[in-house]
Every structure is written in structure tokens, then in C-alpha cells.
mmCIF file of C-alpha atoms in Angstrom:
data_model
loop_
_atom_site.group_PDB
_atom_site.id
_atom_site.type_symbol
_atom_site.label_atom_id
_atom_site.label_comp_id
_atom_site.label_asym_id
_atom_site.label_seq_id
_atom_site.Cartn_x
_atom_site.Cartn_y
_atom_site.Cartn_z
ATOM 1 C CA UNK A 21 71.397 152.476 -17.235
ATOM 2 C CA UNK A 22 68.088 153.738 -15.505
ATOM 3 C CA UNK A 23 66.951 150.330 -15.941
ATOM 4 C CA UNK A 24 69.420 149.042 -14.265
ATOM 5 C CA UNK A 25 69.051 151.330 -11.107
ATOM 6 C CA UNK A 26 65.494 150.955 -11.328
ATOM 7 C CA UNK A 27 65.737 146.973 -10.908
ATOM 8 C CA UNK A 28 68.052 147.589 -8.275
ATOM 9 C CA UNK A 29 65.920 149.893 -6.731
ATOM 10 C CA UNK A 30 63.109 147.265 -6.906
ATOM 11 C CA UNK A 31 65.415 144.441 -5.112
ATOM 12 C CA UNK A 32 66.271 146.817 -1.801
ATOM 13 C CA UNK A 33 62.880 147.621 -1.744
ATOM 14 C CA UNK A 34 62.024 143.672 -1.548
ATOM 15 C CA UNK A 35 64.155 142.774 1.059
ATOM 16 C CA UNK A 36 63.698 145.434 3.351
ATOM 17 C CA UNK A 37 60.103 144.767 3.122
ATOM 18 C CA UNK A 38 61.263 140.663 3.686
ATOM 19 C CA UNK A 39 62.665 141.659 6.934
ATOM 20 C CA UNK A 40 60.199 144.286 8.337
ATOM 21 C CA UNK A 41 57.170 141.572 7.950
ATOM 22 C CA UNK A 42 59.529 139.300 9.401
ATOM 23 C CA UNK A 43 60.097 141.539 12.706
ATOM 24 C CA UNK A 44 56.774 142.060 12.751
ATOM 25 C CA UNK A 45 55.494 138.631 12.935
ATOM 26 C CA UNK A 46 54.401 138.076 16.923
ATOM 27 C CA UNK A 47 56.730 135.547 19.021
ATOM 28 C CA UNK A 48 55.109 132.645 20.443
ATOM 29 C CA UNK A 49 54.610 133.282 23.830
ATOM 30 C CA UNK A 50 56.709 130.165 25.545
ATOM 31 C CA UNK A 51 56.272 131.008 29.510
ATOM 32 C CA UNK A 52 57.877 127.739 31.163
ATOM 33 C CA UNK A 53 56.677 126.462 33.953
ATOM 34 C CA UNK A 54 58.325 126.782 37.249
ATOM 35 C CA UNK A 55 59.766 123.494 38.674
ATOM 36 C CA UNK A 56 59.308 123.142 42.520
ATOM 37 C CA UNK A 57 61.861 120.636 44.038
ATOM 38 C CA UNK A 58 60.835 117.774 46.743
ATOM 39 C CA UNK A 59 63.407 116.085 48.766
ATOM 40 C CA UNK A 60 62.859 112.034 49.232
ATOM 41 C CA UNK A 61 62.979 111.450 52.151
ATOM 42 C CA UNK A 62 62.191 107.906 54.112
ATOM 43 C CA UNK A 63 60.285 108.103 57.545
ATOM 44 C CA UNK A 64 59.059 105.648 60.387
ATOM 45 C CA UNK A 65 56.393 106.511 62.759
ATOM 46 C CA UNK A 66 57.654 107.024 66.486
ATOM 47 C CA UNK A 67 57.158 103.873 68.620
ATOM 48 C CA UNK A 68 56.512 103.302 72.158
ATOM 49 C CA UNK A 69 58.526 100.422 73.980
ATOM 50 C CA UNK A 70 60.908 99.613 76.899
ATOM 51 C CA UNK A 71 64.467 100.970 76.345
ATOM 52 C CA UNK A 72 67.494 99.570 78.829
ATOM 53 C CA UNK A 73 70.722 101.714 80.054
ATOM 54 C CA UNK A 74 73.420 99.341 79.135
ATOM 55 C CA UNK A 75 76.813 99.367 80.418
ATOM 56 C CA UNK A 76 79.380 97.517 77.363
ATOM 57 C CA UNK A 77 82.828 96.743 78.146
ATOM 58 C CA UNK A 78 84.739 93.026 78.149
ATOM 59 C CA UNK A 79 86.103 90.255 80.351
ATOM 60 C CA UNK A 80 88.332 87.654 80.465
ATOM 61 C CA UNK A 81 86.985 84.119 82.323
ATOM 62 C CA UNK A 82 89.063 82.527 85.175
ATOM 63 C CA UNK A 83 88.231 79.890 87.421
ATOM 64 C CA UNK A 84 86.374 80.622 90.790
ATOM 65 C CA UNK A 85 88.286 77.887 92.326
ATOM 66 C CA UNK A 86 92.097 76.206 91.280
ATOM 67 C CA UNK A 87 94.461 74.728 92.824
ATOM 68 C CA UNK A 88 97.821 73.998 92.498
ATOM 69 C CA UNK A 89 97.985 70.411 93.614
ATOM 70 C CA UNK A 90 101.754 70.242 95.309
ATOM 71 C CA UNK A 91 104.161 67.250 97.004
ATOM 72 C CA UNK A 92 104.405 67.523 100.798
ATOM 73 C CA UNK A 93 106.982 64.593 101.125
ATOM 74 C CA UNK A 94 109.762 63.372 98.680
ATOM 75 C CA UNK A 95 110.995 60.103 96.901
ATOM 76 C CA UNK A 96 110.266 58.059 93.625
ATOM 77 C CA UNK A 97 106.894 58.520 91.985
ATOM 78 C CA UNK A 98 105.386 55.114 91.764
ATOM 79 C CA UNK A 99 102.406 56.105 89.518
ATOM 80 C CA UNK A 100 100.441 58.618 88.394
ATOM 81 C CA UNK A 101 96.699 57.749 87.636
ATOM 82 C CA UNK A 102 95.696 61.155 85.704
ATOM 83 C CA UNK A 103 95.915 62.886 82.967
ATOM 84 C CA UNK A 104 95.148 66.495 81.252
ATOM 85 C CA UNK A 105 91.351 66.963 80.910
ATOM 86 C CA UNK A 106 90.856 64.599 83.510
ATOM 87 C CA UNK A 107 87.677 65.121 85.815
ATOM 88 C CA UNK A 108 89.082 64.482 89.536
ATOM 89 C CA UNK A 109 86.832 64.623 92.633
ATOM 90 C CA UNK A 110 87.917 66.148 95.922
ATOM 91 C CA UNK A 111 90.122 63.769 97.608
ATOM 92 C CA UNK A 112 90.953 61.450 94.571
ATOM 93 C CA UNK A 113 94.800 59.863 94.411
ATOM 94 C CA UNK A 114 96.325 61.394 91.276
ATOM 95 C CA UNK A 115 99.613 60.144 92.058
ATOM 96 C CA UNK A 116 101.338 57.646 94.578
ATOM 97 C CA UNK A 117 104.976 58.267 95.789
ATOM 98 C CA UNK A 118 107.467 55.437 97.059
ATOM 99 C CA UNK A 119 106.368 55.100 100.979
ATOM 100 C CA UNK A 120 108.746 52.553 101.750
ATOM 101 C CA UNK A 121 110.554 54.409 104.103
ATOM 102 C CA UNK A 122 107.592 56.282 105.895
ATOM 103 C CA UNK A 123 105.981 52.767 106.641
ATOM 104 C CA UNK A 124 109.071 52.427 108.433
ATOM 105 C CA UNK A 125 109.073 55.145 110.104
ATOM 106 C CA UNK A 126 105.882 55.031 110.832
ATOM 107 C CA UNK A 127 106.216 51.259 112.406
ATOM 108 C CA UNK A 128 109.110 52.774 114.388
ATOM 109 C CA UNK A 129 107.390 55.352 115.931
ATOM 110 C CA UNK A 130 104.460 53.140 116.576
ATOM 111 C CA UNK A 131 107.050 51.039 118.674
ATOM 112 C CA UNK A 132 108.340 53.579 121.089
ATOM 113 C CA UNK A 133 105.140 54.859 121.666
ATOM 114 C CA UNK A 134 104.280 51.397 123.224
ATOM 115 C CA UNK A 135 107.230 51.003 125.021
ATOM 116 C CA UNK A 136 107.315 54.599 126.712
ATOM 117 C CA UNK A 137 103.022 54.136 127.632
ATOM 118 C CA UNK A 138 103.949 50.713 129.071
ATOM 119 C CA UNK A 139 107.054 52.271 131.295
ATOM 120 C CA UNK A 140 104.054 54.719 131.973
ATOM 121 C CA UNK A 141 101.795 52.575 133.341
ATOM 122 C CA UNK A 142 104.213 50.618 134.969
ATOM 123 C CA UNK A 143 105.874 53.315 137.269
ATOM 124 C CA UNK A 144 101.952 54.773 138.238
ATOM 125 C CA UNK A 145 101.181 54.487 141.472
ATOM 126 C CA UNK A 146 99.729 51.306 142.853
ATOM 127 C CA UNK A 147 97.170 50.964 145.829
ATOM 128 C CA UNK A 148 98.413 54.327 146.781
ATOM 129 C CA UNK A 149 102.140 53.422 146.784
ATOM 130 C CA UNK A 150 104.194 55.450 145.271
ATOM 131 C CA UNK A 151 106.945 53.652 143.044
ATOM 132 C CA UNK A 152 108.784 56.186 141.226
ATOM 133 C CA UNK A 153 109.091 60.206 142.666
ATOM 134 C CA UNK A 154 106.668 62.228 141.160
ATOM 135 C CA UNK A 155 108.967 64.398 139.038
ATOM 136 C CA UNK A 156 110.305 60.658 137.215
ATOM 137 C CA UNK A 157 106.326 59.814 136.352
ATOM 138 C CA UNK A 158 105.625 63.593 135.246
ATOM 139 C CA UNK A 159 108.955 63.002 133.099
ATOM 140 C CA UNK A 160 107.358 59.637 131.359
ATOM 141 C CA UNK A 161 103.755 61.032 131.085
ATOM 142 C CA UNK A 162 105.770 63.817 128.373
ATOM 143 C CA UNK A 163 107.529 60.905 126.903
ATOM 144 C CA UNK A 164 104.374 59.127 125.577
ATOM 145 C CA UNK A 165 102.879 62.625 124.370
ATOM 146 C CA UNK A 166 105.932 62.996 122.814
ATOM 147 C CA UNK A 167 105.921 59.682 121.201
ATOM 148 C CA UNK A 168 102.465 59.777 120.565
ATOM 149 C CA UNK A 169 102.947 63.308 118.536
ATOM 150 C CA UNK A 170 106.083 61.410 116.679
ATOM 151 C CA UNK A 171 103.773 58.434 115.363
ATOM 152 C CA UNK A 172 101.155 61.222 114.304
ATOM 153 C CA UNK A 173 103.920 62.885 112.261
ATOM 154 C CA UNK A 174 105.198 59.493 110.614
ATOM 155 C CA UNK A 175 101.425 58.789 109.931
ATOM 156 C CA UNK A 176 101.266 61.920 108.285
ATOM 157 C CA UNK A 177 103.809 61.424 105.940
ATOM 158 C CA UNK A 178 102.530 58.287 105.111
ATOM 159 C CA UNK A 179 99.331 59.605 104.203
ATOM 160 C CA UNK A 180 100.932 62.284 102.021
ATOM 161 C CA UNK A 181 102.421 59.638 100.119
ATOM 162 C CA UNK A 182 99.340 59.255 97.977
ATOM 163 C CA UNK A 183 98.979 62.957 96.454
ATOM 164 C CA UNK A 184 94.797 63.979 96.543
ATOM 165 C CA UNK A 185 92.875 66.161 94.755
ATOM 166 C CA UNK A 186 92.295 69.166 97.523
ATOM 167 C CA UNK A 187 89.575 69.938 94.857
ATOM 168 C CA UNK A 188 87.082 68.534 92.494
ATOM 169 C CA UNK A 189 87.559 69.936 88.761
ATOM 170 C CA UNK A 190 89.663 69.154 85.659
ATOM 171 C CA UNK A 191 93.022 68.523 85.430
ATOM 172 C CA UNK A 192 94.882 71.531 83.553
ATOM 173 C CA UNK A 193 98.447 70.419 83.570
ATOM 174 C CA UNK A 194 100.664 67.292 84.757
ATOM 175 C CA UNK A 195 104.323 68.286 85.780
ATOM 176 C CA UNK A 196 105.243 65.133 86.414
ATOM 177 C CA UNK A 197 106.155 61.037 85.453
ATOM 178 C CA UNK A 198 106.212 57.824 86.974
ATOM 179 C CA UNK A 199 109.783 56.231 87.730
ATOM 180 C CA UNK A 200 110.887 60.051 88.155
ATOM 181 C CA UNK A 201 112.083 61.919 91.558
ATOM 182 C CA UNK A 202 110.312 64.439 92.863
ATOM 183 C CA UNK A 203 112.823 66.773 92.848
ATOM 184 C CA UNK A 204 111.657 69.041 96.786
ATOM 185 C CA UNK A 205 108.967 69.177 98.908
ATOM 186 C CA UNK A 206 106.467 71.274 97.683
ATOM 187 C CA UNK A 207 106.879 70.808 93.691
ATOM 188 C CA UNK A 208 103.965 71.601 91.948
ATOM 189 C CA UNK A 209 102.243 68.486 90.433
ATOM 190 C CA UNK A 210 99.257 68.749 88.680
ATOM 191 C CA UNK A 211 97.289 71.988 88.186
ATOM 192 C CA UNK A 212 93.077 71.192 89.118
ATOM 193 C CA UNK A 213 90.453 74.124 87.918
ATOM 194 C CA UNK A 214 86.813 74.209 88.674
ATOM 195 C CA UNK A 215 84.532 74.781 85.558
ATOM 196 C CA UNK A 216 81.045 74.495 87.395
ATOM 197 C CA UNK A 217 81.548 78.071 88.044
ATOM 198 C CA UNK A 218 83.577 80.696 86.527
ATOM 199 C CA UNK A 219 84.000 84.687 86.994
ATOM 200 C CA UNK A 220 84.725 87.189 84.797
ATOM 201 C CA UNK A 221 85.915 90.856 86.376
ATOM 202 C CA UNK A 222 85.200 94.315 84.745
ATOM 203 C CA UNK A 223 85.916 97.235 86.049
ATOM 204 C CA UNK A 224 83.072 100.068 85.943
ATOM 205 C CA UNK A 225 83.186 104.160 86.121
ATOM 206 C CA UNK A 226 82.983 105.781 89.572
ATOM 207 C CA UNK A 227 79.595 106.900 88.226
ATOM 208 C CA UNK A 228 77.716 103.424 88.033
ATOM 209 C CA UNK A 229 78.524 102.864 91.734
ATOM 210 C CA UNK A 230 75.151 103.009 93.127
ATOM 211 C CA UNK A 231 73.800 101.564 89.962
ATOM 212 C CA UNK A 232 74.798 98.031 90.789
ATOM 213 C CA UNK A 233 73.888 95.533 93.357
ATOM 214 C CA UNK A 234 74.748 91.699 93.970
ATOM 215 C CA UNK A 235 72.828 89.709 92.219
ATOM 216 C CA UNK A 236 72.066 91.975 89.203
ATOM 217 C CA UNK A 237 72.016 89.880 85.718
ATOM 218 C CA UNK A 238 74.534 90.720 82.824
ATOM 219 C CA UNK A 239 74.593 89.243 79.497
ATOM 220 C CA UNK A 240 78.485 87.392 77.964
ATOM 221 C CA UNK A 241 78.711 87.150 74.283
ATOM 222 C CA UNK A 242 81.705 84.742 73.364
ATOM 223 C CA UNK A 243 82.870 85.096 69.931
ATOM 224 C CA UNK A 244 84.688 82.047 70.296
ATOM 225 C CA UNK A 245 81.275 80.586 70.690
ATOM 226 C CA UNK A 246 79.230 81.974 67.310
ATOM 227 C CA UNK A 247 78.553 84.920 69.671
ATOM 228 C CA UNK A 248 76.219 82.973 72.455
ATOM 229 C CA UNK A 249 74.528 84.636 74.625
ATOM 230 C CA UNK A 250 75.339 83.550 78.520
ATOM 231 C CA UNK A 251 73.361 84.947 81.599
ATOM 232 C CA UNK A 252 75.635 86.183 84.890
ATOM 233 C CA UNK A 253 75.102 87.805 88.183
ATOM 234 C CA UNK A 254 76.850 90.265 89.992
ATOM 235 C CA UNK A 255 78.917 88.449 92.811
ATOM 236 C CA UNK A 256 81.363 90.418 94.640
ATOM 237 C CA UNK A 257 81.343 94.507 94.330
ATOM 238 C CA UNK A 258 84.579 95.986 95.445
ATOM 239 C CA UNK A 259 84.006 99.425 98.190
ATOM 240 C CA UNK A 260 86.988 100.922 97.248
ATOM 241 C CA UNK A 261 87.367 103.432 93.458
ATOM 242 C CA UNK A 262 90.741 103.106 92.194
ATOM 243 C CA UNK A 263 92.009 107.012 92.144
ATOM 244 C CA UNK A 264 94.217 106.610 88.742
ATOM 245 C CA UNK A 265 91.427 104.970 86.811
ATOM 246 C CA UNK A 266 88.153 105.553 88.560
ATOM 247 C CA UNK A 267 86.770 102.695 88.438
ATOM 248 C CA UNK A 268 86.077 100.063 90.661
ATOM 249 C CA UNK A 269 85.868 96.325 90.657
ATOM 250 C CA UNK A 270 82.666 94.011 89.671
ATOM 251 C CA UNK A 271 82.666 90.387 90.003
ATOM 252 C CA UNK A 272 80.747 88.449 87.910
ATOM 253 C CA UNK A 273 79.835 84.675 88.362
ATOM 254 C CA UNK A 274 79.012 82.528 85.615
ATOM 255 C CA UNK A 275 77.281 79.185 85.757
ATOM 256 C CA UNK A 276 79.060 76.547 83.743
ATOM 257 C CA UNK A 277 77.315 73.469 84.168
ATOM 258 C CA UNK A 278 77.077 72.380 80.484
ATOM 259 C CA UNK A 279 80.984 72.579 80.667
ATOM 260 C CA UNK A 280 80.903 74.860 77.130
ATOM 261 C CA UNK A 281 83.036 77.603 78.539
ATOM 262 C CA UNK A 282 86.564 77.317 79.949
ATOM 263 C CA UNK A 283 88.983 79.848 81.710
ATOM 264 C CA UNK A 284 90.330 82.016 79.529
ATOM 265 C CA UNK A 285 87.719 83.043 77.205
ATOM 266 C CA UNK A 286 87.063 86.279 75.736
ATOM 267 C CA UNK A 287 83.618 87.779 76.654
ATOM 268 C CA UNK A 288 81.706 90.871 75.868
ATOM 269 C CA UNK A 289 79.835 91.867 78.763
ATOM 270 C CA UNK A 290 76.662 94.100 78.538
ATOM 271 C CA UNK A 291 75.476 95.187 82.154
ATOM 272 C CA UNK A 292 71.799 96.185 82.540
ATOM 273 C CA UNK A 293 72.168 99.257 84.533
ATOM 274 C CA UNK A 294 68.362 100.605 84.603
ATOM 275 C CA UNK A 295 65.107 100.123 82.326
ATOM 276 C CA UNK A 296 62.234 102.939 81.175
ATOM 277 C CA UNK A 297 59.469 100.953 80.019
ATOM 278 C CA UNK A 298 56.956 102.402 77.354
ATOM 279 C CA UNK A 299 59.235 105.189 76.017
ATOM 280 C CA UNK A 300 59.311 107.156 72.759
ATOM 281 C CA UNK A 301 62.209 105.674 70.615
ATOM 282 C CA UNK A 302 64.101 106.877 67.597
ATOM 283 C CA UNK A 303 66.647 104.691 65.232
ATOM 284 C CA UNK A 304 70.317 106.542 66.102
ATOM 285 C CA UNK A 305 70.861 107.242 62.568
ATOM 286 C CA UNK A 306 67.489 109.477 62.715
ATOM 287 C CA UNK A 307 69.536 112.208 64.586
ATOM 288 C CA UNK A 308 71.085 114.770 63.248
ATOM 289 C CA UNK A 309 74.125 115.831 66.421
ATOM 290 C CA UNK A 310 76.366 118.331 66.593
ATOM 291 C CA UNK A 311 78.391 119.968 69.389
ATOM 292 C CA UNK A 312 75.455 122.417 70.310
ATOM 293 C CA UNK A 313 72.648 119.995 69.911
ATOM 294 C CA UNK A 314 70.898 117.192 68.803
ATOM 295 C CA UNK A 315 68.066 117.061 66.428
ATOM 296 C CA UNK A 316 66.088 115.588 64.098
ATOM 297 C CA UNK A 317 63.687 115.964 61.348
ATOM 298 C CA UNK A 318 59.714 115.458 61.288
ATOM 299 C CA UNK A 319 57.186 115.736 58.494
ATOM 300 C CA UNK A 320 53.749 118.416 59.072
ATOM 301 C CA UNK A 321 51.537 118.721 55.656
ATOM 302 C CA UNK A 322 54.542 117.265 53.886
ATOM 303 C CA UNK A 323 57.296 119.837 54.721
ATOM 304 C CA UNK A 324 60.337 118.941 57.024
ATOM 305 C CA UNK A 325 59.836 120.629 60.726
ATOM 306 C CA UNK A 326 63.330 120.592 62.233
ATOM 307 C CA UNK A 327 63.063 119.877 66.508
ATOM 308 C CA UNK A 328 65.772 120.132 69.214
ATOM 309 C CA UNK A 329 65.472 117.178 71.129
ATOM 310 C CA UNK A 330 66.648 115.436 74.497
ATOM 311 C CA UNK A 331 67.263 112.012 74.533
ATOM 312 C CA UNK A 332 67.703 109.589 76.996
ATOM 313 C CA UNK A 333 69.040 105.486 76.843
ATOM 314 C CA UNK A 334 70.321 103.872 73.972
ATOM 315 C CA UNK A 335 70.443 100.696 73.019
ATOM 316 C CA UNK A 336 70.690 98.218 69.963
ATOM 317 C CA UNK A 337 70.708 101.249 67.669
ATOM 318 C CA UNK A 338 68.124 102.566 69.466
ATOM 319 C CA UNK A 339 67.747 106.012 71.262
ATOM 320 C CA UNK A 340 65.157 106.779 73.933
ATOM 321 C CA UNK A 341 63.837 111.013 73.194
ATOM 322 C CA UNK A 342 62.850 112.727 76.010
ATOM 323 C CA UNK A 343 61.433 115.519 74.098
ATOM 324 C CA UNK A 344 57.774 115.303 74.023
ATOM 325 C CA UNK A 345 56.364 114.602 70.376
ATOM 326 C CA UNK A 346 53.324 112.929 69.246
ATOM 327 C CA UNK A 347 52.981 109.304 68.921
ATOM 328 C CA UNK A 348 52.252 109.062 65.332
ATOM 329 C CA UNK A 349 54.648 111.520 64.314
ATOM 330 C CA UNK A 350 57.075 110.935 61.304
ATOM 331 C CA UNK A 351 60.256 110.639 61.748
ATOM 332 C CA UNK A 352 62.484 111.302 58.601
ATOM 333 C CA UNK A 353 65.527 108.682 58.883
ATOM 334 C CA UNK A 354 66.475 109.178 55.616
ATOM 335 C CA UNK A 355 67.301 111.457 53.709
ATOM 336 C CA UNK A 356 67.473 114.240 56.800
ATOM 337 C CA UNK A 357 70.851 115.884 55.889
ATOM 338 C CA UNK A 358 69.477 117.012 52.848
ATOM 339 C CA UNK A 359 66.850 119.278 54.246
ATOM 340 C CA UNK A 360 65.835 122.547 55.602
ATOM 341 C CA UNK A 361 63.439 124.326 57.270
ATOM 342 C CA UNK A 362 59.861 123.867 55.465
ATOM 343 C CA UNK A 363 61.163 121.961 52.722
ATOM 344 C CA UNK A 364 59.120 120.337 51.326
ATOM 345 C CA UNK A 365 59.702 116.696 50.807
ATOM 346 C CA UNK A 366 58.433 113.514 49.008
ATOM 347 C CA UNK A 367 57.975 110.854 51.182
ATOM 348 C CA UNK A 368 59.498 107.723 49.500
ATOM 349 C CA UNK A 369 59.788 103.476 50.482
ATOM 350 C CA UNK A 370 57.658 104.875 53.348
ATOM 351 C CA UNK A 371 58.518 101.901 56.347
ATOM 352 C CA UNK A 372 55.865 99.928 58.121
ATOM 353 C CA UNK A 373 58.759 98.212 60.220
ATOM 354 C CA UNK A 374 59.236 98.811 63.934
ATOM 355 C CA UNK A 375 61.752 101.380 65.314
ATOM 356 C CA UNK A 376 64.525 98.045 66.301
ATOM 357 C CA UNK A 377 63.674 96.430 62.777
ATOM 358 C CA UNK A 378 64.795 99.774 61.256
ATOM 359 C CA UNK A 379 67.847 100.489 63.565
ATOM 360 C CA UNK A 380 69.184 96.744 62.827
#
């Protein structure tokens, strides 16, 4: 029995002294090292170049000059010698009506107009006699006016029998047939537009007025054309603002000599409204803009410096600052809404590109 507590003794003894060496071994001192945190960030260098106040908006093209080509006497249509898409020169027959009956008329005329200058000359007075009373000659000089402004009328209708062109251009639309009646003086025939020039109208805010002039350029994209670019010039400015919209009327001519563009069209007009030349320039997407300000980000000894800035023009996704800043500044333009003040940052893909090769 006190062998038995004695060897149990002996065991307690054992592993308390197992765990006191173990709790008295030291602990590796593991300190880890504190990570600091660097945004990536992409920059550009702030550029110097010309910057243009642009005016956007769109336009539909109409011909400068049309006309609605129209029948000034009646009867059968003998022929008609155009067609749609026709080009027709200023005074060219597109269409001859039945003039039968006006050659008559005209022959007619042409007759008593002969007879009443004969009776005329007849009943004058002869070496100072006097064969007929004065108020008998005054009576036949009105008669040959008369029948002289009858065979002028006749004439007329004769010539109107052959239906011109009152313009050159291109034939838009035939209304009518040969063998068929024209059905009233005054039916419209053909329809002529002039491509050489067309004119576009937009409409600008009351603010622009004294930012335009005649002559100024603008630029038409078509889409219906792979998005060309086409040169115009101011033509006609309107004096008066329109009170519901405020706006007021621009007229722009556009050369079409090549024939490309026709009435109708689509366009998106820009309007060069002013130009800064050698100007600090951001890409847009460098800005950070809220309702209080606008601002963007710049890297100092590789921390982000937040600055308020002004800006100016844009254009092409690119946005003139006002705010002085140096010219080889960084300018973070991505990566910006991550950061804070002083953060420090890790300047990644850092671009050698140009401010508009970044903002396209």
C-alpha cells in the first residue's frame, strides 16, 4: 500500500514538473512586420496645346434653291423629255403641251393687229389734211395698242406651251405623262432642286449671339456617309431670339459640288465658337466633379495631392484647366477615386501618350 502511494506520488511529481519546464520555456519572439498599402494609380504629364469652344447640336440639309416647275396654260401633253434624277439647265423644255390652238390664236391676233395699224395709217393725216376727226384717229391709235397687247398675250401662251426649267438642278419628282390632260392651270409638274449648294439651319442659345459672324466655318459629320467630315460657313444669322426657346436662327451653306450629299440628310454640326491656343489640358475622365467643385488628383514624392481646379473649353475628351499647375506635373487619370489626401500611391502602366491620345 505505501508503495503504491509512493509511485503515485512519484508520477504527480513528474508531470507537474513536465508542465512547469514547459511554461517556462521562452516564446519565440514573432513581431510581424507592418504592411503599408500603395494605391496604383496611372498618370500622364500635363500638356500644353490649342483647345477650341465647340458648339454640338444637328441639322437637317435642304436645298438653297427648288422649284416647283408648274403649267401656265392647259391641253394634251405631247411629251415629256425628263425624268427623276435628271440634270436640267435653266431654261431647258421638260415637257411640250398640245399648242394647236394657241398657234391659232396667236395667227388670229397677229391678223387684227394688221388690219387695225393699216386703218391707222390710213385715216392719219395727209399733207396736213385732216381725214378723219381727231377723236375717230385717237379711237384707232387704242385699237392697235390693244391689238398689239392681244398678239403679245397669244404669243405668250404659245411660248408657255413648252414647260422650262425656271432653274438648273435635278429633277426630284415627275407628276405627269404624255397623252394625259393637264388637268388646270397651274398643276405642279416636275419638282427641280439645286445640289451645288445646300443649307442646313440650327438654332443656337441666346448666349452664342455675339459669338458668331457670317462666314465663320463649321464642321457636318453625316453618318449616312461613314461619318465624313464636310466644311460650312455661316450664311444668314437671324436678329431676332425666339422668346419660348431662346434661341435664334443660323444658316449654314454647304458646298456640294462633288454631288455626294442630297437634301435631306442628317448632319451633326460642330460650330467653332472661339480657340485658346497653348493651354494646359487634362483628359475629362481625370476629374473628379461634384456639385461643389471640381478636382483632380496630382502626384508630389509619390503621394496623391488633391487640387480644386477651374477649367475652361472642352473638347474631344479634352478639358482646358485654368488653374495654374506646373507643366510637368502628374496627373493621376486612373485610379483617382480610390485615393485620399497623402496617400501614397504606386505609379503603374505609367503613359508616355499625349493628353488627346489618352482622352480617345
Amino acid at each position: 500500500m505505501n508503495r503504491l502511494l509512493a509511485r503515485t506520488f512519484l508520477i504527480l511529481v513528474l508531470i507537474s514538473a513536465y508542465f512547469l519546464s514547459g511554461c517556462s520555456e521562452p516564446q519565440a519572439d514573432e513581431k510581424e512586420e507592418e504592411v503599408i498599402y500603395k494605391v496604383p494609380v496611372e498618370t500622364i504629364t500635363l500638356k500644353q496645346q490649342d483647345i477650341k469652344n465647340t458648339y454640338k447640336t444637328t441639322a437637317v440639309l435642304e436645298a438653297k434653291s427648288e422649284s416647283k416647275v408648274t403649267n401656265k396654260v392647259t391641253g394634251m401633253i405631247k411629251s415629256v423629255l425628263v425624268e427623276e434624277g435628271m440634270l436640267v439647265k435653266q431654261g431647258q423644255i421638260l415637257a411640250e403641251i398640245d399648242d394647236e390652238s394657241y398657234q391659232l390664236e396667236f395667227e388670229r391676233a397677229s391678223i387684227d393687229l394688221e388690219s387695225a395699224t393699216a386703218e391707222y395709217n390710213r385715216s392719219k393725216p395727209n399733207k396736213g389734211k385732216q381725214l378723219i376727226s381727231a377723236k375717230d384717229l385717237e379711237k384707232l391709235e387704242f385699237l392697235v395698242k390693244s391689238r398689239h397687247n392681244q398678239q403679245k398675250i397669244t404669243a405668250i401662251k404659245v411660248r408657255d406651251s413648252k414647260v422650262r426649267a425656271p432653274i438648273s438642278g435635278v429633277i426630284a419628282s415627275r407628276s405627269v405623262k404624255a397623252g394625259n390632260m393637264t388637268s388646270s392651270a397651274d398643276s405642279e409638274m416636275f419638282h427641280i432642286v439645286a445640289l451645288n449648294t445646300l443649307q442646313g439651319v440650327v438654332y443656337l442659345p441666346e448666349a452664342q449671339m455675339n459669338a458668331v459672324h457670317l462666314g465663320q466655318k463649321a464642321s457636318l459629320n453625316f453618318p449616312a456617309n461613314g461619318d465624313k467630315s464636310i466644311s460650312a460657313e455661316i450664311s444668314l444669322i437671324s436678329p431676332i431670339i425666339d422668346t419660348k426657346s431662346g434661341t435664334f436662327k443660323v444658316t449654314l451653306q454647304v458646298d456640294n459640288n462633288t454631288g455626294m450629299l442630297k437634301p435631306g440628310m442628317f448632319a451633326k454640326v460642330a460650330l467653332t465658337l472661339d480657340e485658346h491656343k497653348n493651354v494646359a489640358v487634362v483628359p475629362l475622365k481625370a476629374l473628379l466633379i461634384t456639385d461643389s467643385e471640381t478636382s483632380l488628383f496630382v502626384i508630389e514624392d509619390n503621394k496623391a495631392k488633391k487640387i480644386v481646379v477651374e477649367t475652361g473649353y472642352e473638347e474631344g475628351g479634352l478639358v482646358e484647366i485654368l488653374t495654374p499647375l506646373a507643366t510637368n506635373t502628374q496627373i493621376v487619370i486612373v485610379g483617382q477615386q480610390s485615393l485620399k489626401k497623402d496617400s501614397l500611391v504606386t505609379v503603374i502602366n505609367k503613359s508616355e501618350h499625349t493628353s488627346q491620345e489618352i482622352a480617345d
